[in-house]
PDB file of C-alpha atoms in Angstrom:
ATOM      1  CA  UNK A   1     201.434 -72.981   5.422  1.00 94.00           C
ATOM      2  CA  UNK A   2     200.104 -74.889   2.692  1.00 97.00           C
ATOM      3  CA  UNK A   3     196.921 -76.751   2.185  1.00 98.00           C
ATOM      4  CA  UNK A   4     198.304 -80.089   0.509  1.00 98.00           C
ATOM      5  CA  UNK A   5     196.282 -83.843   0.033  1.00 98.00           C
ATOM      6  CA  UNK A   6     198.376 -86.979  -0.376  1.00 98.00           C
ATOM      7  CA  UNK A   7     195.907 -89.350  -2.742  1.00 98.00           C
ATOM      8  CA  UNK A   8     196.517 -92.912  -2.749  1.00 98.00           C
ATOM      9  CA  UNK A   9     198.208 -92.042   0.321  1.00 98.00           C
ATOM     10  CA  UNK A  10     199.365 -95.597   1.284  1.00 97.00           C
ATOM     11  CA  UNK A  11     202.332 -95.573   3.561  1.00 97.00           C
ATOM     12  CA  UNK A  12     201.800 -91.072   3.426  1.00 98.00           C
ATOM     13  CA  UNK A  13     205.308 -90.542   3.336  1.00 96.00           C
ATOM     14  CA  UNK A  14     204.249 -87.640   0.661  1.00 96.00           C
ATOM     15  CA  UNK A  15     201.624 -86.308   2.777  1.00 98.00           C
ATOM     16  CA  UNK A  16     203.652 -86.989   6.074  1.00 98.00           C
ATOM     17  CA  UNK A  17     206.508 -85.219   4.696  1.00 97.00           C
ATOM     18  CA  UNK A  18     204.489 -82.372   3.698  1.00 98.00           C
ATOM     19  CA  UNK A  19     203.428 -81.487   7.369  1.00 98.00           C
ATOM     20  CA  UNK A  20     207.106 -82.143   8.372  1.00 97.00           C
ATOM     21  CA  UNK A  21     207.758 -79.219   6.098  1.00 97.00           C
ATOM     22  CA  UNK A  22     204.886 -76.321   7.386  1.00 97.00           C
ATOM     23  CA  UNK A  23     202.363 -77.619   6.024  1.00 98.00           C
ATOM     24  CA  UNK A  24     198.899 -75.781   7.473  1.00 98.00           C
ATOM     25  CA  UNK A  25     197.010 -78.759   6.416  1.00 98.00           C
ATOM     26  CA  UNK A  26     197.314 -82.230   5.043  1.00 98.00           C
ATOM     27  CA  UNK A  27     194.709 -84.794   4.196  1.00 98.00           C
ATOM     28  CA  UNK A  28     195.420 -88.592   3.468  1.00 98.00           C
ATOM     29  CA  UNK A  29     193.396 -90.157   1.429  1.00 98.00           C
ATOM     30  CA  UNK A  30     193.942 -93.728   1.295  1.00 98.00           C
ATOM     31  CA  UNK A  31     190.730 -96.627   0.621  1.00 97.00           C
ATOM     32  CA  UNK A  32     192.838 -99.550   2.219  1.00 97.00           C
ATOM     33  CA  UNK A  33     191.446-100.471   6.132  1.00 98.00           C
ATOM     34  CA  UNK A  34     194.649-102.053   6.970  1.00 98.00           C
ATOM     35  CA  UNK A  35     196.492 -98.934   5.262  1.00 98.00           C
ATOM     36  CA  UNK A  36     194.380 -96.464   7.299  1.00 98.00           C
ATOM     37  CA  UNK A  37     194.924 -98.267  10.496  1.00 98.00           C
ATOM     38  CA  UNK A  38     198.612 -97.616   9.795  1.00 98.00           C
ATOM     39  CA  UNK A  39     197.977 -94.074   8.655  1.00 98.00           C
ATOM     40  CA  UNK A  40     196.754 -93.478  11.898  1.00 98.00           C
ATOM     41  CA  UNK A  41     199.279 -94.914  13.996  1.00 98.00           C
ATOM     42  CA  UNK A  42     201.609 -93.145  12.261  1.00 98.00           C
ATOM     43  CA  UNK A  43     199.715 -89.640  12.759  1.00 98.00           C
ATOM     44  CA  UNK A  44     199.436 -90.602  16.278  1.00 98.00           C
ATOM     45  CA  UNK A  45     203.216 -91.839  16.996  1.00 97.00           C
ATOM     46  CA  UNK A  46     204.673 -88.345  14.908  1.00 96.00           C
ATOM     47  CA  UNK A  47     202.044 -86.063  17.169  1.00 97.00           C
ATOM     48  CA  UNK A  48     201.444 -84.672  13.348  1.00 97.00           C
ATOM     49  CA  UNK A  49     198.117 -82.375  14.422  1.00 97.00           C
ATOM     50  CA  UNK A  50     198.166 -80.806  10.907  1.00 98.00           C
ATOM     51  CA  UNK A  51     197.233 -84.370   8.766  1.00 98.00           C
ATOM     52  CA  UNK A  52     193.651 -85.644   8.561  1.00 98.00           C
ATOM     53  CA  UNK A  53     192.656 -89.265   7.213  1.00 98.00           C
ATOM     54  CA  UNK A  54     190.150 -90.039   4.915  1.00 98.00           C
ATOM     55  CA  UNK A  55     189.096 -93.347   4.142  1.00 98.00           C
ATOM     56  CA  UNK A  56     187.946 -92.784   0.810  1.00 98.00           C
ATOM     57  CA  UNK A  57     188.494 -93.619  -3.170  1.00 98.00           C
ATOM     58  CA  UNK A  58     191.180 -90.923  -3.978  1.00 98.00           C
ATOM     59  CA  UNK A  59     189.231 -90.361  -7.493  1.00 97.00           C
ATOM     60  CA  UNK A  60     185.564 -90.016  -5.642  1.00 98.00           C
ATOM     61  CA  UNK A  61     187.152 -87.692  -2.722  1.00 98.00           C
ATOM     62  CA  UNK A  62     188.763 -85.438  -5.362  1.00 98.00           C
ATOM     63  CA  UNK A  63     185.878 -84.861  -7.162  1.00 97.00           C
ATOM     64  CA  UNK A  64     183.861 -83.950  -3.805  1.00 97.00           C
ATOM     65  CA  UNK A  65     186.319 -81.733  -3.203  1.00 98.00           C
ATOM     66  CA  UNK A  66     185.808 -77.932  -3.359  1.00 97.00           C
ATOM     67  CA  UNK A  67     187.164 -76.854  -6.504  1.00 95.00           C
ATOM     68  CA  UNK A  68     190.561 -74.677  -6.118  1.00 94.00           C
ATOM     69  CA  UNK A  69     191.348 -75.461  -2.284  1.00 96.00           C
ATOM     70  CA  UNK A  70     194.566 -76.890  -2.187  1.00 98.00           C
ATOM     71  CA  UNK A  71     197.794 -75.752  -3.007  1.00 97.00           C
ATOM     72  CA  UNK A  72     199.452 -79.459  -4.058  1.00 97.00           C
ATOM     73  CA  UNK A  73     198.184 -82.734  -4.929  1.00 97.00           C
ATOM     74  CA  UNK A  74     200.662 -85.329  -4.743  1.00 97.00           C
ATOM     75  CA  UNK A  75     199.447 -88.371  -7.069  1.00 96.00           C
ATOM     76  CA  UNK A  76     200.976 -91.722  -6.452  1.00 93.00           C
ATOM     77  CA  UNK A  77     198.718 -94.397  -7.361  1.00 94.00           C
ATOM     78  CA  UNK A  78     199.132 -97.949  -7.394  1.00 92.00           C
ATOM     79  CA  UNK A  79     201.790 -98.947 -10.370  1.00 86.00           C
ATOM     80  CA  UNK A  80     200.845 -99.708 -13.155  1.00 81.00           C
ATOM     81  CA  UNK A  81     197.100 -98.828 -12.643  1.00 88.00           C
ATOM     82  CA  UNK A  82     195.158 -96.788 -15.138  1.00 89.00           C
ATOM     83  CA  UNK A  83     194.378 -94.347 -12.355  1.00 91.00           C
ATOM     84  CA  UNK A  84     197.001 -91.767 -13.145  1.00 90.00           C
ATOM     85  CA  UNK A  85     195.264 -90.037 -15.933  1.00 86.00           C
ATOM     86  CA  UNK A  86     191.392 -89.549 -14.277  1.00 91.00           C
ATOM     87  CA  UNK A  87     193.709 -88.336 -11.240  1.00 93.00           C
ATOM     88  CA  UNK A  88     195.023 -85.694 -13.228  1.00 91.00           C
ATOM     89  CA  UNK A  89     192.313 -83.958 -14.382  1.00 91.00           C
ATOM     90  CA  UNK A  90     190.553 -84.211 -10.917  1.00 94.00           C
ATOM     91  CA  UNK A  91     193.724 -83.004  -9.570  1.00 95.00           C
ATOM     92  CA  UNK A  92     193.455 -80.017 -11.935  1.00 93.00           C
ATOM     93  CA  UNK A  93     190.365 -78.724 -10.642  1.00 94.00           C
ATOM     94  CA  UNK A  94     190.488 -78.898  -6.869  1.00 96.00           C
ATOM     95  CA  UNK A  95     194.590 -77.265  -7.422  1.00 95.00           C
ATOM     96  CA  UNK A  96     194.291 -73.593  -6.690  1.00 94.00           C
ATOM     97  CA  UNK A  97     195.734 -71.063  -8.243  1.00 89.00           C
ATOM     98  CA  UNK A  98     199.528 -70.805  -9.014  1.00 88.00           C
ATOM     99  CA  UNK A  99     199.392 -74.263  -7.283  1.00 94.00           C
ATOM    100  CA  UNK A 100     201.007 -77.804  -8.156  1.00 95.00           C
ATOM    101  CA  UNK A 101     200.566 -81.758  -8.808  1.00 95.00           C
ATOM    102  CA  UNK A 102     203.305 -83.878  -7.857  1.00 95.00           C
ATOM    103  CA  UNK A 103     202.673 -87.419  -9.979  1.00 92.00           C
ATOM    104  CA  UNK A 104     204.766 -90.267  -9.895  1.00 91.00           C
ATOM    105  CA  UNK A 105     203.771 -93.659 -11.929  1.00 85.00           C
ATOM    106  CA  UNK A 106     205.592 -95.798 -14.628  1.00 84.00           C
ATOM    107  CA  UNK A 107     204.574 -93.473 -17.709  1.00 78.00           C
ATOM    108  CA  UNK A 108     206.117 -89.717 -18.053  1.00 77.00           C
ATOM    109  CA  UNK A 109     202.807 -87.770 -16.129  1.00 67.00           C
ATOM    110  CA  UNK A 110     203.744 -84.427 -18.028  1.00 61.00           C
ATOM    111  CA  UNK A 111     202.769 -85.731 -21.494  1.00 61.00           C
ATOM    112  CA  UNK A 112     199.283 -87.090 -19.571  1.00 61.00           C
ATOM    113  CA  UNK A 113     198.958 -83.511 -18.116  1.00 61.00           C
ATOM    114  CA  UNK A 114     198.185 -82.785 -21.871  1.00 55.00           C
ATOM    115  CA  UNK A 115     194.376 -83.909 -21.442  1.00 55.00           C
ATOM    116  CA  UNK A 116     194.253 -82.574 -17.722  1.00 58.00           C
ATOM    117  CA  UNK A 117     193.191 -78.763 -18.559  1.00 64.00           C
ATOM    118  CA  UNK A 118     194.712 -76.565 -16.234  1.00 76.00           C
ATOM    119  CA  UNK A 119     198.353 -77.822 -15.557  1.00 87.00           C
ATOM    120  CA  UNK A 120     201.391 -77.763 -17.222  1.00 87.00           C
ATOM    121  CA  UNK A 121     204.620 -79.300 -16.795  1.00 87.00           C
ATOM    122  CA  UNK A 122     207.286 -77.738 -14.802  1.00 90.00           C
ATOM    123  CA  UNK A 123     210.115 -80.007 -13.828  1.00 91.00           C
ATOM    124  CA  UNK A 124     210.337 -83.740 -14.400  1.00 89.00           C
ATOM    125  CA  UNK A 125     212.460 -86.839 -14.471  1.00 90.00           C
ATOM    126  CA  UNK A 126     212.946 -90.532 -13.652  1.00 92.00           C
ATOM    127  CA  UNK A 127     214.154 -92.374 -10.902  1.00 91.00           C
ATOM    128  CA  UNK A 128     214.807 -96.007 -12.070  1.00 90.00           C
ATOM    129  CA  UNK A 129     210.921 -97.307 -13.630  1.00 87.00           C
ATOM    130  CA  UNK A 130     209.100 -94.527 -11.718  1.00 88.00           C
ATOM    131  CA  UNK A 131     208.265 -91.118 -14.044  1.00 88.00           C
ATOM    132  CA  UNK A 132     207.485 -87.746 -11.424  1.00 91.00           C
ATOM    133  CA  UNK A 133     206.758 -84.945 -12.379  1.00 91.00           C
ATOM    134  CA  UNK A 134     205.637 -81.641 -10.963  1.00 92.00           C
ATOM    135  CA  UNK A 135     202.960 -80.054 -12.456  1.00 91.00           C
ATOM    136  CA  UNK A 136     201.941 -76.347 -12.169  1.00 91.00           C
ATOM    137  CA  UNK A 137     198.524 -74.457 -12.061  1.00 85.00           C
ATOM    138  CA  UNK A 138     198.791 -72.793 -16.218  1.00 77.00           C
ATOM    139  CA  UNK A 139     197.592 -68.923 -14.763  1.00 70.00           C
ATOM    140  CA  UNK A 140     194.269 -68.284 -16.438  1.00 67.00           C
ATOM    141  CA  UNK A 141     194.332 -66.940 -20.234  1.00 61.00           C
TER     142      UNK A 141
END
């Protein structure tokens, strides 16, 4: 039943995963044409009625966002770009309470969740070059 929004969705295997799982809602948000195109085939093939597509810059769609309406964020963005740490923090504030980030990219994402106010790390690890990390909501002070 949660409210969940794959950025950088590319392929949405996060996101598509997500509504596999119960999901009440799931938006992709992917910039790519071609990538969207295949987004939507996808939604269409799985019947998945709970996943909406945006074709949109994941950093400009997060901040547009209403602050505190999701319940996870997954963050995957293209490897090796500097895109990780702005996502973060933009992740941070549209994260509700008690919520999570789910961040994957070639540098540990819980030491960058040091600048993003809000989360903290609570489970982490590597698989091979690629860093994830889940991030929680810190509960207010």
């Amino acid at each position: 039943g949660w409210r969940c929004v794959d950025a950088f969705a590319g392929s949405g295997a996060l996101g598509f995963e997500a509504a596999s799982r119960g999901a009440a809602e799931v938006v992709l948000v992917e910039r790519d044409a071609a990538l969207v195109a295949s987004l939507t085939a996808t939604r269409q093939r799985l019947g998945a009625e709970a996943v909406r597509i945006e074709r949109a810059d994941a950093l400009q769609w997060l901040a547009r966002a209403p602050a505190a309406s999701f319940d996870v964020v997954f963050l995957d963005p293209p490897f090796d770009s500097p895109l990780l740490a702005p996502a973060l923090v933009a992740a941070a504030r549209v994260v509700g309470p008690d919520g999570f980030v789910y961040a994957e990219g070639p540098e540990p994402a819980a030491a960058q969740a040091v600048g993003a106010a809000g989360l903290e790390p609570w489970r982490d690890g590597r698989a091979g070059a690629v860093h994830f990390a889940l991030l929680r909501k810190a509960a207010p002070a």
